[in-house]
mmCIF file of C-alpha atoms and ligand atoms in Angstrom:
data_model
loop_
_atom_site.group_PDB
_atom_site.id
_atom_site.type_symbol
_atom_site.label_atom_id
_atom_site.label_comp_id
_atom_site.label_asym_id
_atom_site.label_seq_id
_atom_site.Cartn_x
_atom_site.Cartn_y
_atom_site.Cartn_z
ATOM 1 C CA UNK A 1 0.000 0.000 0.000
ATOM 2 C CA UNK A 2 1.400 3.426 -0.984
ATOM 3 C CA UNK A 3 1.836 5.954 1.803
ATOM 4 C CA UNK A 4 1.233 9.692 1.296
ATOM 5 C CA UNK A 5 2.024 12.466 3.746
ATOM 6 C CA UNK A 6 0.019 15.685 3.384
ATOM 7 C CA UNK A 7 0.889 18.967 5.055
ATOM 8 C CA UNK A 8 -2.133 21.281 5.198
ATOM 9 C CA UNK A 9 -4.556 18.330 5.343
ATOM 10 C CA UNK A 10 -7.183 20.423 7.190
ATOM 11 C CA UNK A 11 -7.338 22.982 4.358
ATOM 12 C CA UNK A 12 -9.508 23.062 1.236
ATOM 13 C CA UNK A 13 -7.081 21.176 -1.036
ATOM 14 C CA UNK A 14 -5.880 18.853 1.720
ATOM 15 C CA UNK A 15 -9.403 17.569 2.265
ATOM 16 C CA UNK A 16 -10.098 16.879 -1.432
ATOM 17 C CA UNK A 17 -6.669 15.290 -1.922
ATOM 18 C CA UNK A 18 -7.204 13.039 1.115
ATOM 19 C CA UNK A 19 -10.516 11.788 -0.277
ATOM 20 C CA UNK A 20 -8.904 11.204 -3.662
ATOM 21 C CA UNK A 21 -5.885 9.277 -2.311
ATOM 22 C CA UNK A 22 -7.999 7.148 0.051
ATOM 23 C CA UNK A 23 -10.149 6.155 -2.948
ATOM 24 C CA UNK A 24 -6.953 5.176 -4.781
ATOM 25 C CA UNK A 25 -6.074 2.831 -1.907
ATOM 26 C CA UNK A 26 -3.351 4.947 -0.247
ATOM 27 C CA UNK A 27 -2.595 5.135 3.456
ATOM 28 C CA UNK A 28 -2.811 8.870 4.144
ATOM 29 C CA UNK A 29 -0.957 10.676 6.913
ATOM 30 C CA UNK A 30 -1.787 14.288 7.615
ATOM 31 C CA UNK A 31 0.035 16.897 9.673
ATOM 32 C CA UNK A 32 -2.262 19.046 11.802
ATOM 33 C CA UNK A 33 -1.433 21.981 14.068
ATOM 34 C CA UNK A 34 -2.347 22.001 17.710
ATOM 35 C CA UNK A 35 -5.316 24.303 18.228
ATOM 36 C CA UNK A 36 -7.504 25.214 21.189
ATOM 37 C CA UNK A 37 -10.582 24.409 19.111
ATOM 38 C CA UNK A 38 -11.458 21.726 16.538
ATOM 39 C CA UNK A 39 -10.348 22.533 13.005
ATOM 40 C CA UNK A 40 -10.707 19.178 11.245
ATOM 41 C CA UNK A 41 -14.219 19.956 9.939
ATOM 42 C CA UNK A 42 -13.223 19.432 6.293
ATOM 43 C CA UNK A 43 -11.961 15.868 6.901
ATOM 44 C CA UNK A 44 -14.186 14.701 9.772
ATOM 45 C CA UNK A 45 -16.537 12.893 7.360
ATOM 46 C CA UNK A 46 -13.671 10.607 6.315
ATOM 47 C CA UNK A 47 -13.420 9.206 9.824
ATOM 48 C CA UNK A 48 -17.061 8.161 9.640
ATOM 49 C CA UNK A 49 -16.344 5.772 6.763
ATOM 50 C CA UNK A 50 -15.124 2.481 8.304
ATOM 51 C CA UNK A 51 -13.153 1.715 5.118
ATOM 52 C CA UNK A 52 -11.212 4.976 5.254
ATOM 53 C CA UNK A 53 -10.692 5.331 8.999
ATOM 54 C CA UNK A 54 -7.775 2.929 9.529
ATOM 55 C CA UNK A 55 -5.991 4.362 6.470
ATOM 56 C CA UNK A 56 -6.186 8.001 7.599
ATOM 57 C CA UNK A 57 -3.787 9.043 10.334
ATOM 58 C CA UNK A 58 -3.275 12.499 11.810
ATOM 59 C CA UNK A 59 -0.104 13.656 13.566
ATOM 60 C CA UNK A 60 0.822 16.978 15.148
ATOM 61 C CA UNK A 61 3.347 19.201 13.430
ATOM 62 C CA UNK A 62 4.082 22.648 12.094
ATOM 63 C CA UNK A 63 5.969 24.026 9.101
ATOM 64 C CA UNK A 64 7.896 26.296 11.461
ATOM 65 C CA UNK A 65 9.364 23.306 13.362
ATOM 66 C CA UNK A 66 12.060 21.510 11.353
ATOM 67 C CA UNK A 67 12.943 18.988 14.074
ATOM 68 C CA UNK A 68 9.344 17.815 14.159
ATOM 69 C CA UNK A 69 9.175 17.528 10.333
ATOM 70 C CA UNK A 70 12.371 15.418 10.275
ATOM 71 C CA UNK A 71 11.098 13.144 13.032
ATOM 72 C CA UNK A 72 7.783 12.655 11.185
ATOM 73 C CA UNK A 73 9.574 11.883 7.911
ATOM 74 C CA UNK A 74 11.627 9.163 9.619
ATOM 75 C CA UNK A 75 8.649 7.764 11.501
ATOM 76 C CA UNK A 76 6.124 7.705 8.630
ATOM 77 C CA UNK A 77 8.478 6.863 5.727
ATOM 78 C CA UNK A 78 6.073 8.152 3.055
ATOM 79 C CA UNK A 79 6.341 7.366 -0.671
ATOM 80 C CA UNK A 80 4.811 10.723 -1.632
ATOM 81 C CA UNK A 81 4.780 14.073 0.183
ATOM 82 C CA UNK A 82 2.280 16.796 -0.759
ATOM 83 C CA UNK A 83 3.287 20.143 0.709
ATOM 84 C CA UNK A 84 -0.001 22.049 0.865
ATOM 85 C CA UNK A 85 0.494 23.815 4.214
ATOM 86 C CA UNK A 86 0.739 27.587 4.046
ATOM 87 C CA UNK A 87 -0.469 30.874 5.450
ATOM 88 C CA UNK A 88 -2.351 31.118 2.172
ATOM 89 C CA UNK A 89 -4.112 34.489 2.429
ATOM 90 C CA UNK A 90 -2.449 37.157 0.281
ATOM 91 C CA UNK A 91 -3.955 40.168 2.129
ATOM 92 C CA UNK A 92 -2.968 38.703 5.512
ATOM 93 C CA UNK A 93 0.609 38.199 4.281
ATOM 94 C CA UNK A 94 1.002 42.000 4.224
ATOM 95 C CA UNK A 95 0.052 42.082 7.928
ATOM 96 C CA UNK A 96 2.191 39.052 8.852
ATOM 97 C CA UNK A 97 5.108 38.989 6.392
ATOM 98 C CA UNK A 98 7.668 37.368 8.693
ATOM 99 C CA UNK A 99 5.362 34.565 9.779
ATOM 100 C CA UNK A 100 4.202 34.011 6.186
ATOM 101 C CA UNK A 101 7.774 33.666 4.940
ATOM 102 C CA UNK A 102 8.681 31.427 7.866
ATOM 103 C CA UNK A 103 5.816 29.001 7.178
ATOM 104 C CA UNK A 104 5.530 29.268 3.364
ATOM 105 C CA UNK A 105 9.188 29.657 2.321
ATOM 106 C CA UNK A 106 11.429 28.318 5.103
ATOM 107 C CA UNK A 107 8.769 25.700 5.901
ATOM 108 C CA UNK A 108 9.246 24.212 2.423
ATOM 109 C CA UNK A 109 13.007 24.217 2.870
ATOM 110 C CA UNK A 110 12.640 22.452 6.239
ATOM 111 C CA UNK A 111 10.516 19.787 4.597
ATOM 112 C CA UNK A 112 12.907 19.353 1.666
ATOM 113 C CA UNK A 113 15.808 18.988 4.110
ATOM 114 C CA UNK A 114 13.848 16.446 6.152
ATOM 115 C CA UNK A 115 13.306 14.425 2.959
ATOM 116 C CA UNK A 116 16.924 14.736 1.811
ATOM 117 C CA UNK A 117 18.352 13.684 5.169
ATOM 118 C CA UNK A 118 15.968 10.700 5.366
ATOM 119 C CA UNK A 119 17.905 9.184 2.403
ATOM 120 C CA UNK A 120 14.751 7.673 0.976
ATOM 121 C CA UNK A 121 13.317 7.937 -2.534
ATOM 122 C CA UNK A 122 10.386 10.216 -1.728
ATOM 123 C CA UNK A 123 8.309 12.012 -4.371
ATOM 124 C CA UNK A 124 7.592 15.632 -3.458
ATOM 125 C CA UNK A 125 4.790 17.963 -4.595
ATOM 126 C CA UNK A 126 5.067 21.698 -3.913
ATOM 127 C CA UNK A 127 1.911 23.842 -3.904
ATOM 128 C CA UNK A 128 3.228 26.697 -6.009
ATOM 129 C CA UNK A 129 0.939 29.526 -6.978
ATOM 130 C CA UNK A 130 -0.071 31.717 -9.906
ATOM 131 C CA UNK A 131 0.430 34.629 -7.477
ATOM 132 C CA UNK A 132 4.144 34.302 -8.384
ATOM 133 C CA UNK A 133 3.302 35.873 -11.785
ATOM 134 C CA UNK A 134 1.954 38.935 -9.935
ATOM 135 C CA UNK A 135 2.339 41.952 -12.192
ATOM 136 C CA UNK A 136 2.143 39.716 -15.229
ATOM 137 C CA UNK A 137 4.676 40.152 -18.021
ATOM 138 C CA UNK A 138 2.623 38.148 -20.542
ATOM 139 C CA UNK A 139 -0.908 36.836 -21.050
ATOM 140 C CA UNK A 140 -1.612 33.964 -20.708
ATOM 141 C CA UNK A 141 0.997 32.755 -18.221
ATOM 142 C CA UNK A 142 2.868 29.503 -18.924
ATOM 143 C CA UNK A 143 5.675 27.548 -17.202
ATOM 144 C CA UNK A 144 8.099 29.830 -19.060
ATOM 145 C CA UNK A 145 6.608 33.175 -17.957
ATOM 146 C CA UNK A 146 8.957 35.063 -15.589
ATOM 147 C CA UNK A 147 7.715 35.717 -12.038
ATOM 148 C CA UNK A 148 6.938 39.220 -10.678
ATOM 149 C CA UNK A 149 5.623 38.578 -7.133
ATOM 150 C CA UNK A 150 3.542 41.368 -5.548
ATOM 151 C CA UNK A 151 3.100 40.282 -1.912
ATOM 152 C CA UNK A 152 5.049 38.650 0.921
ATOM 153 C CA UNK A 153 2.997 35.512 0.200
ATOM 154 C CA UNK A 154 3.976 35.495 -3.481
ATOM 155 C CA UNK A 155 7.654 36.139 -2.657
ATOM 156 C CA UNK A 156 7.588 33.198 -0.230
ATOM 157 C CA UNK A 157 5.985 30.951 -2.855
ATOM 158 C CA UNK A 158 8.578 32.009 -5.451
ATOM 159 C CA UNK A 159 11.330 31.072 -2.966
ATOM 160 C CA UNK A 160 9.747 27.638 -2.460
ATOM 161 C CA UNK A 161 9.362 27.165 -6.204
ATOM 162 C CA UNK A 162 13.095 27.674 -6.733
ATOM 163 C CA UNK A 163 14.125 25.538 -3.752
ATOM 164 C CA UNK A 164 11.973 22.691 -5.069
ATOM 165 C CA UNK A 165 13.590 22.982 -8.486
ATOM 166 C CA UNK A 166 17.021 23.246 -6.852
ATOM 167 C CA UNK A 167 16.550 20.060 -4.790
ATOM 168 C CA UNK A 168 15.521 18.299 -7.991
ATOM 169 C CA UNK A 169 18.667 19.421 -9.834
ATOM 170 C CA UNK A 170 21.153 19.297 -6.951
ATOM 171 C CA UNK A 171 20.096 16.064 -5.241
ATOM 172 C CA UNK A 172 18.048 14.242 -7.896
ATOM 173 C CA UNK A 173 14.904 14.483 -5.756
ATOM 174 C CA UNK A 174 11.652 13.660 -7.577
ATOM 175 C CA UNK A 175 10.241 17.120 -6.847
ATOM 176 C CA UNK A 176 7.463 18.870 -8.803
ATOM 177 C CA UNK A 177 5.928 22.328 -8.694
ATOM 178 C CA UNK A 178 2.243 22.586 -9.484
ATOM 179 C CA UNK A 179 1.675 26.231 -10.416
ATOM 180 C CA UNK A 180 -2.002 26.284 -9.584
ATOM 181 C CA UNK A 181 -4.246 29.186 -10.503
ATOM 182 C CA UNK A 182 -7.099 30.083 -8.125
ATOM 183 C CA UNK A 183 -9.303 27.122 -7.338
ATOM 184 C CA UNK A 184 -12.432 27.240 -5.245
ATOM 185 C CA UNK A 185 -15.157 24.994 -3.885
ATOM 186 C CA UNK A 186 -17.849 24.883 -1.202
ATOM 187 C CA UNK A 187 -14.935 24.112 1.186
ATOM 188 C CA UNK A 188 -13.049 27.315 0.307
ATOM 189 C CA UNK A 189 -12.067 29.443 3.322
ATOM 190 C CA UNK A 190 -14.730 32.080 3.977
ATOM 191 C CA UNK A 191 -12.335 35.051 3.718
ATOM 192 C CA UNK A 192 -11.370 34.370 0.082
ATOM 193 C CA UNK A 193 -13.420 36.456 -2.300
ATOM 194 C CA UNK A 194 -15.503 33.758 -4.044
ATOM 195 C CA UNK A 195 -16.646 32.120 -0.818
ATOM 196 C CA UNK A 196 -17.118 35.492 0.866
ATOM 197 C CA UNK A 197 -19.490 36.361 -1.986
ATOM 198 C CA UNK A 198 -21.440 33.067 -1.947
ATOM 199 C CA UNK A 199 -21.727 33.169 1.872
ATOM 200 C CA UNK A 200 -22.732 36.838 1.871
ATOM 201 C CA UNK A 201 -25.230 36.613 -1.006
ATOM 202 C CA UNK A 202 -27.005 33.542 0.403
ATOM 203 C CA UNK A 203 -27.177 35.089 3.882
ATOM 204 C CA UNK A 204 -28.645 38.257 2.311
ATOM 205 C CA UNK A 205 -31.193 36.083 0.483
ATOM 206 C CA UNK A 206 -32.175 34.529 3.833
ATOM 207 C CA UNK A 207 -32.370 37.975 5.535
ATOM 208 C CA UNK A 208 -29.431 37.073 7.827
ATOM 209 C CA UNK A 209 -27.310 40.063 6.731
ATOM 210 C CA UNK A 210 -27.971 43.312 4.873
ATOM 211 C CA UNK A 211 -24.722 44.256 3.135
ATOM 212 C CA UNK A 212 -21.597 42.630 1.720
ATOM 213 C CA UNK A 213 -18.337 44.602 2.044
ATOM 214 C CA UNK A 214 -15.669 43.971 -0.598
ATOM 215 C CA UNK A 215 -12.465 45.511 -2.012
ATOM 216 C CA UNK A 216 -11.271 45.642 -5.640
ATOM 217 C CA UNK A 217 -14.051 44.381 -7.922
ATOM 218 C CA UNK A 218 -12.033 44.861 -11.123
ATOM 219 C CA UNK A 219 -9.355 42.227 -10.343
ATOM 220 C CA UNK A 220 -9.493 39.230 -12.692
ATOM 221 C CA UNK A 221 -8.700 35.643 -11.827
ATOM 222 C CA UNK A 222 -8.558 32.284 -13.582
ATOM 223 C CA UNK A 223 -10.947 30.389 -11.297
ATOM 224 C CA UNK A 224 -11.284 26.597 -11.383
ATOM 225 C CA UNK A 225 -12.701 23.872 -9.144
ATOM 226 C CA UNK A 226 -10.461 22.485 -6.373
ATOM 227 C CA UNK A 227 -11.807 18.954 -6.889
ATOM 228 C CA UNK A 228 -10.404 19.002 -10.455
ATOM 229 C CA UNK A 229 -7.059 20.506 -9.460
ATOM 230 C CA UNK A 230 -5.992 17.995 -6.813
ATOM 231 C CA UNK A 231 -5.992 15.225 -9.432
ATOM 232 C CA UNK A 232 -3.284 17.160 -11.289
ATOM 233 C CA UNK A 233 -1.121 17.130 -8.122
ATOM 234 C CA UNK A 234 -1.283 13.330 -8.004
ATOM 235 C CA UNK A 235 -0.714 12.953 -11.751
ATOM 236 C CA UNK A 236 2.525 14.973 -11.508
ATOM 237 C CA UNK A 237 3.954 12.439 -9.047
ATOM 238 C CA UNK A 238 3.000 9.454 -11.255
ATOM 239 C CA UNK A 239 5.142 10.545 -14.241
ATOM 240 C CA UNK A 240 8.511 9.026 -15.215
ATOM 241 C CA UNK A 241 10.333 12.274 -14.502
ATOM 242 C CA UNK A 242 9.685 15.265 -12.260
ATOM 243 C CA UNK A 243 8.637 18.566 -13.829
ATOM 244 C CA UNK A 244 6.672 21.792 -13.217
ATOM 245 C CA UNK A 245 3.147 22.391 -14.538
ATOM 246 C CA UNK A 246 0.654 25.238 -14.817
ATOM 247 C CA UNK A 247 -2.843 24.135 -13.780
ATOM 248 C CA UNK A 248 -5.573 26.538 -14.917
ATOM 249 C CA UNK A 249 -8.794 26.847 -16.905
ATOM 250 C CA UNK A 250 -7.467 29.366 -19.442
ATOM 251 C CA UNK A 251 -10.373 31.756 -18.714
ATOM 252 C CA UNK A 252 -10.191 34.940 -16.680
ATOM 253 C CA UNK A 253 -13.153 36.624 -14.963
ATOM 254 C CA UNK A 254 -13.452 39.697 -12.759
ATOM 255 C CA UNK A 255 -14.688 39.716 -9.168
ATOM 256 C CA UNK A 256 -17.637 41.718 -10.547
ATOM 257 C CA UNK A 257 -18.496 38.903 -12.972
ATOM 258 C CA UNK A 258 -18.456 36.398 -10.109
ATOM 259 C CA UNK A 259 -20.761 38.705 -8.139
ATOM 260 C CA UNK A 260 -23.143 38.926 -11.089
ATOM 261 C CA UNK A 261 -23.179 35.158 -11.525
ATOM 262 C CA UNK A 262 -23.962 34.463 -7.848
ATOM 263 C CA UNK A 263 -26.501 37.226 -7.172
ATOM 264 C CA UNK A 264 -28.414 36.617 -10.407
ATOM 265 C CA UNK A 265 -28.624 32.890 -9.545
ATOM 266 C CA UNK A 266 -30.404 34.062 -6.356
ATOM 267 C CA UNK A 267 -32.590 36.585 -8.289
ATOM 268 C CA UNK A 268 -30.881 39.499 -6.559
ATOM 269 C CA UNK A 269 -29.235 42.677 -7.919
ATOM 270 C CA UNK A 270 -25.741 42.797 -6.363
ATOM 271 C CA UNK A 271 -25.518 46.595 -6.776
ATOM 272 C CA UNK A 272 -28.146 47.017 -4.045
ATOM 273 C CA UNK A 273 -26.144 45.050 -1.473
ATOM 274 C CA UNK A 274 -22.409 45.432 -2.150
ATOM 275 C CA UNK A 275 -20.393 48.233 -0.512
ATOM 276 C CA UNK A 276 -16.712 48.960 -1.112
ATOM 277 C CA UNK A 277 -14.486 48.899 1.971
ATOM 278 C CA UNK A 278 -10.897 50.113 1.617
ATOM 279 C CA UNK A 279 -9.728 47.593 4.256
ATOM 280 C CA UNK A 280 -9.954 44.875 1.627
ATOM 281 C CA UNK A 281 -7.602 46.551 -0.866
ATOM 282 C CA UNK A 282 -3.991 45.391 -0.958
ATOM 283 C CA UNK A 283 -0.877 47.620 -0.880
ATOM 284 C CA UNK A 284 0.031 46.100 -4.264
ATOM 285 C CA UNK A 285 -2.572 44.214 -6.276
ATOM 286 C CA UNK A 286 -2.411 41.416 -8.824
ATOM 287 C CA UNK A 287 -4.781 42.769 -11.473
ATOM 288 C CA UNK A 288 -5.053 39.817 -13.834
ATOM 289 C CA UNK A 289 -4.226 36.116 -13.888
ATOM 290 C CA UNK A 290 -4.917 33.792 -16.802
ATOM 291 C CA UNK A 291 -3.117 30.489 -17.170
ATOM 292 C CA UNK A 292 -2.247 28.279 -20.104
ATOM 293 C CA UNK A 293 -2.341 24.617 -19.025
ATOM 294 C CA UNK A 294 -1.462 23.103 -22.438
ATOM 295 C CA UNK A 295 1.633 21.380 -21.028
ATOM 296 C CA UNK A 296 -0.464 19.643 -18.351
ATOM 297 C CA UNK A 297 -2.984 18.609 -21.006
ATOM 298 C CA UNK A 298 -0.257 17.191 -23.263
ATOM 299 C CA UNK A 299 1.886 15.392 -20.649
ATOM 300 C CA UNK A 300 -0.492 14.635 -17.773
ATOM 301 C CA UNK A 301 -3.668 14.297 -19.838
ATOM 302 C CA UNK A 302 -5.230 16.759 -17.372
ATOM 303 C CA UNK A 303 -8.091 19.138 -18.188
ATOM 304 C CA UNK A 304 -10.488 21.105 -15.971
ATOM 305 C CA UNK A 305 -14.063 19.802 -15.931
ATOM 306 C CA UNK A 306 -16.064 22.398 -13.968
ATOM 307 C CA UNK A 307 -16.781 25.713 -15.737
ATOM 308 C CA UNK A 308 -16.830 29.180 -14.141
ATOM 309 C CA UNK A 309 -20.649 29.255 -14.254
ATOM 310 C CA UNK A 310 -20.996 25.744 -12.795
ATOM 311 C CA UNK A 311 -18.501 26.585 -10.034
ATOM 312 C CA UNK A 312 -20.419 29.721 -9.005
ATOM 313 C CA UNK A 313 -23.663 27.725 -8.980
ATOM 314 C CA UNK A 314 -22.148 24.820 -6.999
ATOM 315 C CA UNK A 315 -20.797 27.172 -4.316
ATOM 316 C CA UNK A 316 -23.996 29.227 -4.155
ATOM 317 C CA UNK A 317 -26.214 26.153 -3.824
ATOM 318 C CA UNK A 318 -24.036 24.721 -1.044
ATOM 319 C CA UNK A 319 -24.058 28.021 0.867
ATOM 320 C CA UNK A 320 -27.809 28.432 0.320
ATOM 321 C CA UNK A 321 -28.286 25.211 2.257
ATOM 322 C CA UNK A 322 -26.010 26.453 5.069
ATOM 323 C CA UNK A 323 -27.797 29.806 5.229
ATOM 324 C CA UNK A 324 -31.186 28.052 5.217
ATOM 325 C CA UNK A 325 -30.108 25.886 8.187
ATOM 326 C CA UNK A 326 -28.784 28.993 9.957
ATOM 327 C CA UNK A 327 -32.133 30.722 9.456
ATOM 328 C CA UNK A 328 -34.099 27.793 10.891
ATOM 329 C CA UNK A 329 -31.801 27.723 13.958
ATOM 330 C CA UNK A 330 -32.237 31.460 14.443
ATOM 331 C CA UNK A 331 -36.036 31.177 14.239
ATOM 332 C CA UNK A 332 -36.047 28.273 16.723
ATOM 333 C CA UNK A 333 -34.047 30.372 19.224
ATOM 334 C CA UNK A 334 -36.504 33.314 18.969
HETATM 335 P P1 LIG B 1 -6.008 26.636 2.980
HETATM 336 O O1 LIG B 1 -7.425 26.168 2.868
HETATM 337 O O2 LIG B 1 -5.727 27.976 3.537
HETATM 338 O O3 LIG B 1 -5.233 25.538 3.867
HETATM 339 C C1 LIG B 1 -3.944 25.779 4.357
HETATM 340 C C2 LIG B 1 -3.522 24.603 5.214
HETATM 341 O O4 LIG B 1 -2.202 24.861 5.728
HETATM 342 C C3 LIG B 1 -4.408 24.371 6.446
HETATM 343 O O5 LIG B 1 -4.503 22.981 6.674
HETATM 344 C C4 LIG B 1 -3.613 25.036 7.567
HETATM 345 O O6 LIG B 1 -3.866 24.489 8.840
HETATM 346 C C5 LIG B 1 -2.203 24.650 7.121
HETATM 347 N N1 LIG B 1 -1.163 25.486 7.740
HETATM 348 C C6 LIG B 1 -1.063 26.830 7.733
HETATM 349 N N2 LIG B 1 0.052 27.231 8.380
HETATM 350 C C7 LIG B 1 0.664 26.106 8.806
HETATM 351 C C8 LIG B 1 1.845 25.844 9.555
HETATM 352 N N3 LIG B 1 2.629 26.823 9.992
HETATM 353 N N4 LIG B 1 2.171 24.551 9.805
HETATM 354 C C9 LIG B 1 1.367 23.530 9.390
HETATM 355 N N5 LIG B 1 0.235 23.720 8.701
HETATM 356 C C10 LIG B 1 -0.115 24.986 8.414
HETATM 357 O O7 LIG B 1 -5.282 26.554 1.564
HETATM 358 P P2 LIG B 1 -5.727 25.777 0.214
HETATM 359 O O8 LIG B 1 -6.604 26.679 -0.566
HETATM 360 O O9 LIG B 1 -6.147 24.424 0.562
HETATM 361 O O10 LIG B 1 -4.335 25.741 -0.554
HETATM 362 C C11 LIG B 1 -3.418 24.667 -0.376
HETATM 363 C C12 LIG B 1 -2.019 25.130 -0.781
HETATM 364 O O11 LIG B 1 -2.023 25.523 -2.144
HETATM 365 C C13 LIG B 1 -1.486 26.324 -0.002
HETATM 366 O O12 LIG B 1 -0.089 26.159 0.104
HETATM 367 C C14 LIG B 1 -1.781 27.511 -0.917
HETATM 368 O O13 LIG B 1 -0.863 28.552 -0.668
HETATM 369 C C15 LIG B 1 -1.565 26.877 -2.271
HETATM 370 N N6 LIG B 1 -2.338 27.430 -3.383
HETATM 371 C C16 LIG B 1 -3.684 27.583 -3.266
HETATM 372 C C17 LIG B 1 -4.407 28.044 -4.342
HETATM 373 C C18 LIG B 1 -5.903 28.217 -4.264
HETATM 374 O O14 LIG B 1 -6.457 28.921 -5.118
HETATM 375 N N7 LIG B 1 -6.579 27.573 -3.323
HETATM 376 C C19 LIG B 1 -3.752 28.353 -5.554
HETATM 377 C C20 LIG B 1 -2.382 28.165 -5.627
HETATM 378 C C21 LIG B 1 -1.674 27.677 -4.543
HETATM 379 P P3 LIG B 1 -5.035 25.078 9.814
HETATM 380 O O15 LIG B 1 -6.294 24.381 9.396
HETATM 381 O O16 LIG B 1 -4.533 24.690 11.143
HETATM 382 O O17 LIG B 1 -5.087 26.555 9.584
HETATM 383 O O1 LIG B 2 -9.874 35.396 -3.141
HETATM 384 P P1 LIG B 2 -8.617 36.142 -2.969
HETATM 385 O O2 LIG B 2 -8.233 36.532 -1.597
HETATM 386 O O3 LIG B 2 -7.488 35.272 -3.667
HETATM 387 P P2 LIG B 2 -6.012 35.616 -4.195
HETATM 388 O O4 LIG B 2 -5.470 36.819 -3.572
HETATM 389 O O5 LIG B 2 -6.070 35.584 -5.683
HETATM 390 O O6 LIG B 2 -5.177 34.368 -3.641
HETATM 391 C C1 LIG B 2 -5.674 33.044 -3.752
HETATM 392 O O7 LIG B 2 -5.264 32.488 -4.977
HETATM 393 C C2 LIG B 2 -3.833 32.340 -5.120
HETATM 394 C C3 LIG B 2 -3.576 31.740 -6.518
HETATM 395 O O8 LIG B 2 -3.482 32.776 -7.460
HETATM 396 C C4 LIG B 2 -3.334 31.430 -4.018
HETATM 397 F F1 LIG B 2 -1.991 31.223 -4.174
HETATM 398 C C5 LIG B 2 -3.642 32.052 -2.665
HETATM 399 O O9 LIG B 2 -3.221 31.150 -1.640
HETATM 400 C C6 LIG B 2 -5.150 32.256 -2.549
HETATM 401 O O10 LIG B 2 -5.769 30.991 -2.516
HETATM 402 O O11 LIG B 2 -8.663 37.481 -3.852
HETATM 403 C C7 LIG B 2 -8.947 37.456 -5.223
HETATM 404 C C8 LIG B 2 -9.143 38.888 -5.726
HETATM 405 C C9 LIG B 2 -8.020 39.834 -5.302
HETATM 406 O O12 LIG B 2 -7.654 40.627 -6.405
HETATM 407 C C10 LIG B 2 -8.628 40.710 -4.232
HETATM 408 O O13 LIG B 2 -8.092 42.031 -4.163
HETATM 409 O O14 LIG B 2 -10.324 39.408 -5.126
HETATM 410 C C11 LIG B 2 -10.069 40.732 -4.689
HETATM 411 N N1 LIG B 2 -11.025 41.066 -3.620
HETATM 412 C C12 LIG B 2 -11.966 42.031 -3.681
HETATM 413 N N2 LIG B 2 -12.642 42.096 -2.530
HETATM 414 C C13 LIG B 2 -11.089 40.492 -2.404
HETATM 415 C C14 LIG B 2 -12.109 41.141 -1.717
HETATM 416 N N3 LIG B 2 -10.388 39.472 -1.845
HETATM 417 C C15 LIG B 2 -10.712 39.100 -0.565
HETATM 418 N N4 LIG B 2 -10.061 38.058 -0.002
HETATM 419 N N5 LIG B 2 -11.706 39.736 0.143
HETATM 420 C C16 LIG B 2 -12.436 40.765 -0.385
HETATM 421 O O15 LIG B 2 -13.292 41.323 0.280
#
């Protein structure tokens, strides 16, 4: 049985990847942080399945603790490592640049060193990001497009990209960078713009809130579905040789277009409910991202399945159910 170790298993991608690998017959180990409250909500359902439970194991760890990562590598002896852990919020990285770089840049280096010093043939996946293209120098962006990072988060991810490539070249490690463009789902963190919009719009529809406060509505992103993107991570590690791949839909849409899609699905006019709040603007913005995933299509046979419209609908429908439940609870309490 193949063994995979996932950092960031409690996050959006970690949860979908865990489901995917368990279905493929893997034993999955996940690193979780100690917290004063439960934060395994995205993977709790996997423990309820008696087939999955014995093959899913959680251990404590943190990307800022190299000794712990080395000990886990030696204890678990994984065949594949997926490094998904990160302080992944771009706006927050401006408030916490040192922590972000510690976890997202040095954390990757700690993990790579733990793998190298374990002297085992481990395959490594690094969660690189389209944010590295930042102030884009060409449209669309490919594996050959130079980086121009615009935030502490993006600088940290660019550092990790190059360290991953360096460990591949210097030590022959099977290490791949997936340069993933924005990918969303009903499990997306509620402070990222798509989920903030679907949560806000559905709560407005259920009379649970009156306004939705947002920042730059003109920014454009290449938005795909997380469930599609995690398969590309796995595919990269099943190839004969390690390489780097852009994973994207090829389409770019503005925040405004996403708003229109969601509010019109709920028969609402977003202009009546959305207010601009300067707190949500960034000191330096990434105005446009649009990826070209032809290399992934050619070599991995990977293509996105869920369209922009279907993604907005999927997220809105899921949040409509949550808001409906919230409304019933509120009425019962009154
Ligand atoms: P996410 O939902 O924010 O999840 C991040 C995960 O990292 C969580 O499990 C979090 O644990 C964990 N984590 C954070 N700091 C940590 C630390 N110091 N030590 C150990 N674990 C830590 O992110 P995601 O959307 O799933 O993204 C997965 C990865 O892909 C991230 O590296 C992100 O930067 C990258 N990425 C994401 C996208 C996207 O559009 N989603 C695109 C490109 C790249 P807690 O639950 O304890 O907070
Ligand atoms: O949803 P966002 O916060 O995602 P962002 O900054 O593109 O980063 C996400 O995707 C990256 C891949 O490109 C990942 F690497 C990263 O970890 C993360 O998952 O913001 C998207 C756009 C931005 O231009 C932002 O300025 O939406 C704009 N926006 C407008 N109002 C807002 C808001 N973003 C947030 N979070 N909240 C707002 O109220």
